[in-house]
Structure formats: structure tokens, C-alpha cells
PDB file of C-alpha atoms in Angstrom:
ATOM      1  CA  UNK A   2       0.000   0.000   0.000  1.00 62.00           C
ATOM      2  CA  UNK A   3       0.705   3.623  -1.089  1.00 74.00           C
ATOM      3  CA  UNK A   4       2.633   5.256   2.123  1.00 84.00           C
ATOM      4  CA  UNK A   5       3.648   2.087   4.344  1.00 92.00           C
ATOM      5  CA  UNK A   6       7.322   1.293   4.801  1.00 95.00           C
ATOM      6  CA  UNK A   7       8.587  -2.138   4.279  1.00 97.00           C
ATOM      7  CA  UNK A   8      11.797  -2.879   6.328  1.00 97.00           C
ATOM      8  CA  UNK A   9      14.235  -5.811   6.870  1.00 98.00           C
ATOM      9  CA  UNK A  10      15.713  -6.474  10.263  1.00 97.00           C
ATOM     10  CA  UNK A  11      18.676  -8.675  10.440  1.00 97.00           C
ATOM     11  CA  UNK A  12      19.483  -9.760  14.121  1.00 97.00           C
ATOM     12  CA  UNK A  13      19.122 -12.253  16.469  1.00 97.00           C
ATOM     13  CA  UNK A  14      16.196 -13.256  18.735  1.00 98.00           C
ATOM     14  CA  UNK A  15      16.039 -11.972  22.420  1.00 98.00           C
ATOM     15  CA  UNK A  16      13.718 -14.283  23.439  1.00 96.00           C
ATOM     16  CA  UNK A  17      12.301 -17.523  22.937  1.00 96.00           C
ATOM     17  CA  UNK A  18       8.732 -16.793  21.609  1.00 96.00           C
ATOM     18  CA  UNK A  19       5.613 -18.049  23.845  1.00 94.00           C
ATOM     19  CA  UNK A  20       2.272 -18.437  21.916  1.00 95.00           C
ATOM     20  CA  UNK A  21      -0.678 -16.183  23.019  1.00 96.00           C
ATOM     21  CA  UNK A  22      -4.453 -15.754  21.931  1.00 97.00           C
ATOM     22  CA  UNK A  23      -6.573 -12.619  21.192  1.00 95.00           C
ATOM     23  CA  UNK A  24     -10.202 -12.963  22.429  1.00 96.00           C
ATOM     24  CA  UNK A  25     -10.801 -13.730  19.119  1.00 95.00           C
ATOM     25  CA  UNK A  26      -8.801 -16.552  18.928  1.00 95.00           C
ATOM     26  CA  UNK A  27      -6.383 -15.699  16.887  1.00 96.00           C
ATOM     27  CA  UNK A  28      -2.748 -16.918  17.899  1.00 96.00           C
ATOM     28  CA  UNK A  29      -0.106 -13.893  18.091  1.00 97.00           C
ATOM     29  CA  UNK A  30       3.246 -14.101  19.386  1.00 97.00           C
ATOM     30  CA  UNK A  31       6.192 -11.425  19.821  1.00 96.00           C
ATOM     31  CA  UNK A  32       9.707 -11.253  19.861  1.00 97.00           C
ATOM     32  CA  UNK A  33      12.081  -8.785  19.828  1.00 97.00           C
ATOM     33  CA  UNK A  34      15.101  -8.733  17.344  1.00 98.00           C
ATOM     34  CA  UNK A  35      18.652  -7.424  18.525  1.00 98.00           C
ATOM     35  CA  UNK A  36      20.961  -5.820  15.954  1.00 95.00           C
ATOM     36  CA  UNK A  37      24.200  -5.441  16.463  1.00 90.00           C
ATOM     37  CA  UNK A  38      26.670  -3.249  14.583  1.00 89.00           C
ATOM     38  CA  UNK A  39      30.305  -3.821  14.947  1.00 89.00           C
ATOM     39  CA  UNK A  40      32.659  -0.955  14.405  1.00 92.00           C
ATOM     40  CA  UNK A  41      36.331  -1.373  12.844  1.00 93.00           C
ATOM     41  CA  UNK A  42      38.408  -0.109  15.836  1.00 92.00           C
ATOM     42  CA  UNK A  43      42.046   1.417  14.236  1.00 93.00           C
ATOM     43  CA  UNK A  44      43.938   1.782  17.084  1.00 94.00           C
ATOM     44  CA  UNK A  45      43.322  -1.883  18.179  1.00 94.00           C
ATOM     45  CA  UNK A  46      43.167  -3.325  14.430  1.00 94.00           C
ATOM     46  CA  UNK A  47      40.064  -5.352  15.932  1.00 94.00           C
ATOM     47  CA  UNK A  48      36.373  -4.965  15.368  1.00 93.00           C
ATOM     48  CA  UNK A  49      34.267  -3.986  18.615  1.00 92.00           C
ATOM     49  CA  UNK A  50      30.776  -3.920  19.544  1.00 90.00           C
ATOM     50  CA  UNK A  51      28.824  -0.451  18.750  1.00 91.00           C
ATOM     51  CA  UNK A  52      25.172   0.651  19.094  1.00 93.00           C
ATOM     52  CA  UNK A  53      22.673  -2.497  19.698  1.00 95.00           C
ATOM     53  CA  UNK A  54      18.865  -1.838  17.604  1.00 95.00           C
ATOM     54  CA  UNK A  55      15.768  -3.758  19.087  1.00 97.00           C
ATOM     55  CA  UNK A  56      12.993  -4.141  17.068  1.00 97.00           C
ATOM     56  CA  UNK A  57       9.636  -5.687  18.542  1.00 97.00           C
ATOM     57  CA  UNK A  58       7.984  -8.029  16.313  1.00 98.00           C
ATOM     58  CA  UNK A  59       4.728  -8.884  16.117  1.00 97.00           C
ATOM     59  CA  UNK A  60       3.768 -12.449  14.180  1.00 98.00           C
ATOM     60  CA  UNK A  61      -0.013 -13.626  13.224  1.00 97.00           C
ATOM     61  CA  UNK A  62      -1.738 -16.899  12.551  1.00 96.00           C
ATOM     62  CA  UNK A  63       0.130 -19.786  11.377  1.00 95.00           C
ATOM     63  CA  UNK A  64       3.449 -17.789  10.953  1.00 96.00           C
ATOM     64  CA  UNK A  65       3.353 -17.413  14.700  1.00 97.00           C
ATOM     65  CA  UNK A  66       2.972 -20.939  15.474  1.00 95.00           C
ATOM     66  CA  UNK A  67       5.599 -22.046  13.136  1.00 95.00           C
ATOM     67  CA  UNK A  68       7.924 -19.235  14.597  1.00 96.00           C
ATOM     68  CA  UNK A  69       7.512 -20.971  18.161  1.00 96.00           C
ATOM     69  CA  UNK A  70       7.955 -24.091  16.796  1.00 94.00           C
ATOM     70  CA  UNK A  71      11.147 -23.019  15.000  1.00 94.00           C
ATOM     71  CA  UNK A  72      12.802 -19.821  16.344  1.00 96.00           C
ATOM     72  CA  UNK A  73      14.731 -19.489  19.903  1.00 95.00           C
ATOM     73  CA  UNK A  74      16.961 -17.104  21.768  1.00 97.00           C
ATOM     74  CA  UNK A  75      19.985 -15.992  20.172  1.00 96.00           C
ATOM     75  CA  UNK A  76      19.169 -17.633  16.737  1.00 96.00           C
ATOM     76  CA  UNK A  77      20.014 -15.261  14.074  1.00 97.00           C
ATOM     77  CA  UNK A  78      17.089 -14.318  11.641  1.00 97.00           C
ATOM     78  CA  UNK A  79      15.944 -12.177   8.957  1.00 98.00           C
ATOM     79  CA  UNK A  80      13.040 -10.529   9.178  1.00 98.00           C
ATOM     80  CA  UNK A  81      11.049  -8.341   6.579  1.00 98.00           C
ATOM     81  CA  UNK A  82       7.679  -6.589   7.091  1.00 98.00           C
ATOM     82  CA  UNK A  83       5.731  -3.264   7.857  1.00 98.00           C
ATOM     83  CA  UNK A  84       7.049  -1.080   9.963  1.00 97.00           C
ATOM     84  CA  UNK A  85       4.335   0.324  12.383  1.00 96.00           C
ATOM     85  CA  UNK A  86       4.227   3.071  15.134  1.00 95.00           C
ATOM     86  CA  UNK A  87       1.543   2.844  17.752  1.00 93.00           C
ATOM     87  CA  UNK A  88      -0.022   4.928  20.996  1.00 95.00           C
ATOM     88  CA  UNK A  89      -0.848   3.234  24.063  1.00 92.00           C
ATOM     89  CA  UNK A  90      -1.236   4.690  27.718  1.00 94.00           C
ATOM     90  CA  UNK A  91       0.078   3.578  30.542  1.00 94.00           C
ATOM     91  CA  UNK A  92      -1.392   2.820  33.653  1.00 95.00           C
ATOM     92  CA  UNK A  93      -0.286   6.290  35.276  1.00 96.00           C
ATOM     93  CA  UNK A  94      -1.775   8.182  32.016  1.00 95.00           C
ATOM     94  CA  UNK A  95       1.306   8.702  30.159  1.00 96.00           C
ATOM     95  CA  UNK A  96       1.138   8.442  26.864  1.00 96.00           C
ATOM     96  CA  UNK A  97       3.386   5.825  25.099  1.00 95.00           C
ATOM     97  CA  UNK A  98       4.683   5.210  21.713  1.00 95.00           C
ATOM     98  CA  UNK A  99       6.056   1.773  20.208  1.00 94.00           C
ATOM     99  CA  UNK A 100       7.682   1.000  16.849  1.00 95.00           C
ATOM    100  CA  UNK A 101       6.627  -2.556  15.581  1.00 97.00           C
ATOM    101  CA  UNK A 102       7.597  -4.776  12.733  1.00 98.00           C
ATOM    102  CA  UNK A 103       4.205  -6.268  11.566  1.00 98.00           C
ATOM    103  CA  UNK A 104       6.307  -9.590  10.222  1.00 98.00           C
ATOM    104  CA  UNK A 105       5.656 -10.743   6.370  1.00 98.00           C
ATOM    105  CA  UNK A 106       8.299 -13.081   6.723  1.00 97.00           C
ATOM    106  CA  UNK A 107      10.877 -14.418   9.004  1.00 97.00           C
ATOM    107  CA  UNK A 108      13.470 -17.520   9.226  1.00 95.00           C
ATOM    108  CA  UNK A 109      16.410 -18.463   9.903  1.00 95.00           C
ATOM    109  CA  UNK A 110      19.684 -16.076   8.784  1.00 95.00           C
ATOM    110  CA  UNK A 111      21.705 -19.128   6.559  1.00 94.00           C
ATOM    111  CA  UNK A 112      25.070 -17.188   6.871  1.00 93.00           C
ATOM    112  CA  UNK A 113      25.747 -18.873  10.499  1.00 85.00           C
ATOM    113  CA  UNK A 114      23.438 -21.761  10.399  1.00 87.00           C
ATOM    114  CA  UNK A 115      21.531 -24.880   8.445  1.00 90.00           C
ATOM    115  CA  UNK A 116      18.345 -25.814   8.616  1.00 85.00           C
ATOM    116  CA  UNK A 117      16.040 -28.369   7.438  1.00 86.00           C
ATOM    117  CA  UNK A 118      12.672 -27.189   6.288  1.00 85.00           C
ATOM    118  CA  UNK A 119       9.588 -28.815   6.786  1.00 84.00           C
ATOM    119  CA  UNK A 120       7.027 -27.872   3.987  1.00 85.00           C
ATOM    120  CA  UNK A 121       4.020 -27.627   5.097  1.00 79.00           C
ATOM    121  CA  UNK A 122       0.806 -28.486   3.366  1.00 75.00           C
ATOM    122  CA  UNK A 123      -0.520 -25.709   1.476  1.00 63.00           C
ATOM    123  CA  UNK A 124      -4.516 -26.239   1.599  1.00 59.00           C
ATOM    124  CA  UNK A 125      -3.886 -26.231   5.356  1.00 57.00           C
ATOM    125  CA  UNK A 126      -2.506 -23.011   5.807  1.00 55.00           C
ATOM    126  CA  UNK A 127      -5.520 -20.371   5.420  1.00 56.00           C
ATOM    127  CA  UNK A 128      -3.502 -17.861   3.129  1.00 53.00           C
ATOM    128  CA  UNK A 129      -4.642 -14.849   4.137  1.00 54.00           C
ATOM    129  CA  UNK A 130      -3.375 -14.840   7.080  1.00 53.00           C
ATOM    130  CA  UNK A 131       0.010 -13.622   6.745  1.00 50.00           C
ATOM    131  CA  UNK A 132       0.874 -10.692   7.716  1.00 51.00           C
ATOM    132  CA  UNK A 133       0.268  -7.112   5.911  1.00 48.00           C
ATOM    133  CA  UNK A 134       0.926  -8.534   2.457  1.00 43.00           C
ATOM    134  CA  UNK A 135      -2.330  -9.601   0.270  1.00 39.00           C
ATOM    135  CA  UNK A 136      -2.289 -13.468  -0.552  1.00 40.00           C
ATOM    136  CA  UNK A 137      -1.294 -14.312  -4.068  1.00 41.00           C
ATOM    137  CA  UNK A 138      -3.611 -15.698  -6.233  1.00 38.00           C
ATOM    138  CA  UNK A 139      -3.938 -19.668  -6.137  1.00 39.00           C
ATOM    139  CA  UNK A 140      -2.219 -21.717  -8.094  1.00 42.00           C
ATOM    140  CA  UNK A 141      -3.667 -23.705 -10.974  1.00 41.00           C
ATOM    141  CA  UNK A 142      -2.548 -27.541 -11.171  1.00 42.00           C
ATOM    142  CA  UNK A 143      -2.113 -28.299  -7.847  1.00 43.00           C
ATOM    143  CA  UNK A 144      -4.610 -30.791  -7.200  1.00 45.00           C
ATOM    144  CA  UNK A 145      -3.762 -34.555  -7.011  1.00 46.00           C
ATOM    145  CA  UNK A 146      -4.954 -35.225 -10.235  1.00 44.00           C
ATOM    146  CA  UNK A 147      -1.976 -36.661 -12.559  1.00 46.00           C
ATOM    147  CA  UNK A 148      -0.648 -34.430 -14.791  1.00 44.00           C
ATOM    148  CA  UNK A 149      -1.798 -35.913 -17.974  1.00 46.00           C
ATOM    149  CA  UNK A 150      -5.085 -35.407 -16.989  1.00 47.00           C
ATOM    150  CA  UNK A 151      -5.066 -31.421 -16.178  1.00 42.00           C
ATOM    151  CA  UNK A 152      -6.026 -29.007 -18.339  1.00 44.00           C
ATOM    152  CA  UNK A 153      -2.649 -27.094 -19.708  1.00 42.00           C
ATOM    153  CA  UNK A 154      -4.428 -23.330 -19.228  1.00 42.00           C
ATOM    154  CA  UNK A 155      -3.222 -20.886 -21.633  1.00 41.00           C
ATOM    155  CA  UNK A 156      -1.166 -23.013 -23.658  1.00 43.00           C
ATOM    156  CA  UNK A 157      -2.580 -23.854 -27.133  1.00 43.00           C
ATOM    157  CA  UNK A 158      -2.015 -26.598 -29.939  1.00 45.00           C
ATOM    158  CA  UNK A 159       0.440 -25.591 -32.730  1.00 44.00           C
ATOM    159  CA  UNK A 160      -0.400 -22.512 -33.486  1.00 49.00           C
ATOM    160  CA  UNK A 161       2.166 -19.048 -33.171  1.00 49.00           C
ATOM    161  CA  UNK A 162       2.198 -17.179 -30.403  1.00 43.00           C
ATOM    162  CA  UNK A 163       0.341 -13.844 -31.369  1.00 46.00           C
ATOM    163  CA  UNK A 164       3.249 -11.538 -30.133  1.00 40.00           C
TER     164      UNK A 164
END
């Protein structure tokens, strides 16, 4: 959407992340991402440790249950999503403000690690539940019907192309 900034966050996870439920009943979880930037030090020749980011994430649906089935603390992860500022008050009636990464996507950062990925099984994750990113449109052919047997959409006999 017109106005809305898309961000990645590359860092590692503070946390492990704990499920939780809106009265809806839709499963959220949280975590917050730490990035560190190192700074070239020339009078040591060494890198050191400069100014640490955190970035609160917010995760929906079934991204958030496969993020607290798969991330922990001090795993390093990409993240990339919408970057949201909200109000709240506190309990004293000061008001508060809070930068949030609503998460599109997140795994595992492959630079330090390996993983083995699970695939899960399309028709039972509800697509449009992701994040702030509209589903894609389904795709044709993948039912279980063999392949000789589907219709080949948009491709014709042996005709040219009309381009």
C-alpha cells in the first residue's frame, strides 16, 4: 500500500517466543530482534561492539505458530515486514509510543546456520493470514490429479504465439 514502509531487520532473537491468543482466537506471538553493529576499531586493528537496535515483532496466525515451533533465543534471523508506530497509555496516564515490525516473513539467517525445512501443506494453511501482504492468487494444477489429466491453461495446440 501507497505510504507504508517495508523494512528488513537482520538480528538475532532476544527471546524464545511463547504463543498467546486474542479474544478472538487468533494466535499472536512477539519477539524482539537485537541488531548489532560492529565498528572497525584502528587503534586496536580489531572490530568492537557499537550501538545495539531492538525491534519488537509482532507475528499472526500460522506464521506465529511455526515461529515458536522453530525460532529461539539468540538464533540469528531475517526478518522483513511493515514497519508500524503505535499509541498506548500507561497505567499512570502517560502516553506511550512503540515502533513494531508487523512480520511478512521471518526464518532463519543461513550465513551462520543450516536448517532443514519442513514444507508444510498448502490447503492447510488459510492464506490470508500472513501478515500485511495480500495473498497471491492460487495456483492452478495443484490438485492430485496426474498431470496428464489437467487441463494445460493458456497453452494452445500448434499454433504461433500472437506476439
Amino acid at each position: 500500500m501507497a505510504g507504508d514502509l517495508f523494512i528488513t531487520v537482520i538480528g538475532n532473537v532476544t527471546e524464545d517466543p511463547e504463543m498467546r491468543f486474542t479474544p478472538g482466537g487468533k494466535s499472536v506471538t512477539t519477539i524482539s530482534i537485537a541488531q548489532n553493529t560492529r565498528i572497525f576499531d584502528r587503534q586496536t586493528g580489531g572490530w568492537k561492539d557499537g550501538d545495539v537496535v531492538f525491534m519488537r515483532c509482532v507475528i499472526w496466525e500460522a506464521m506465529a505458530e511455526n515461529a515458536v515451533e522453530t525460532l529461539h533465543r539468540g538464533m540469528r534471523v531475517i526478518a522483513y515486514g511493515k514497519l508500524k508506530q503505535r499509541t498506548y497509555d500507561t497505567p499512570e496516564g502517560e502516553k506511550r509510543w512503540v515502533n513494531e515490525l508487523l512480520v511478512d516473513s521471518i526464518g532463519p539467517d543461513l550465513r551462520y546456520a543450516v536448517a532443514k525445512v519442513a514444507k508444510l501443506d498448502r490447503r492447510a494453511v488459510d492464506p490470508s493470514d500472513s501478515g500485511s501482504v495480500p495473498p497471491s492468487s492460487p495456483q492452478s494444477g495443484t490438485d492430485d490429479a496426474p498431470a496428464e489429466d489437467r487441463e494445460l491453461v493458456g497453452v494452445g495446440g500448434q499454433e504461433e504465439p500472437p506476439f
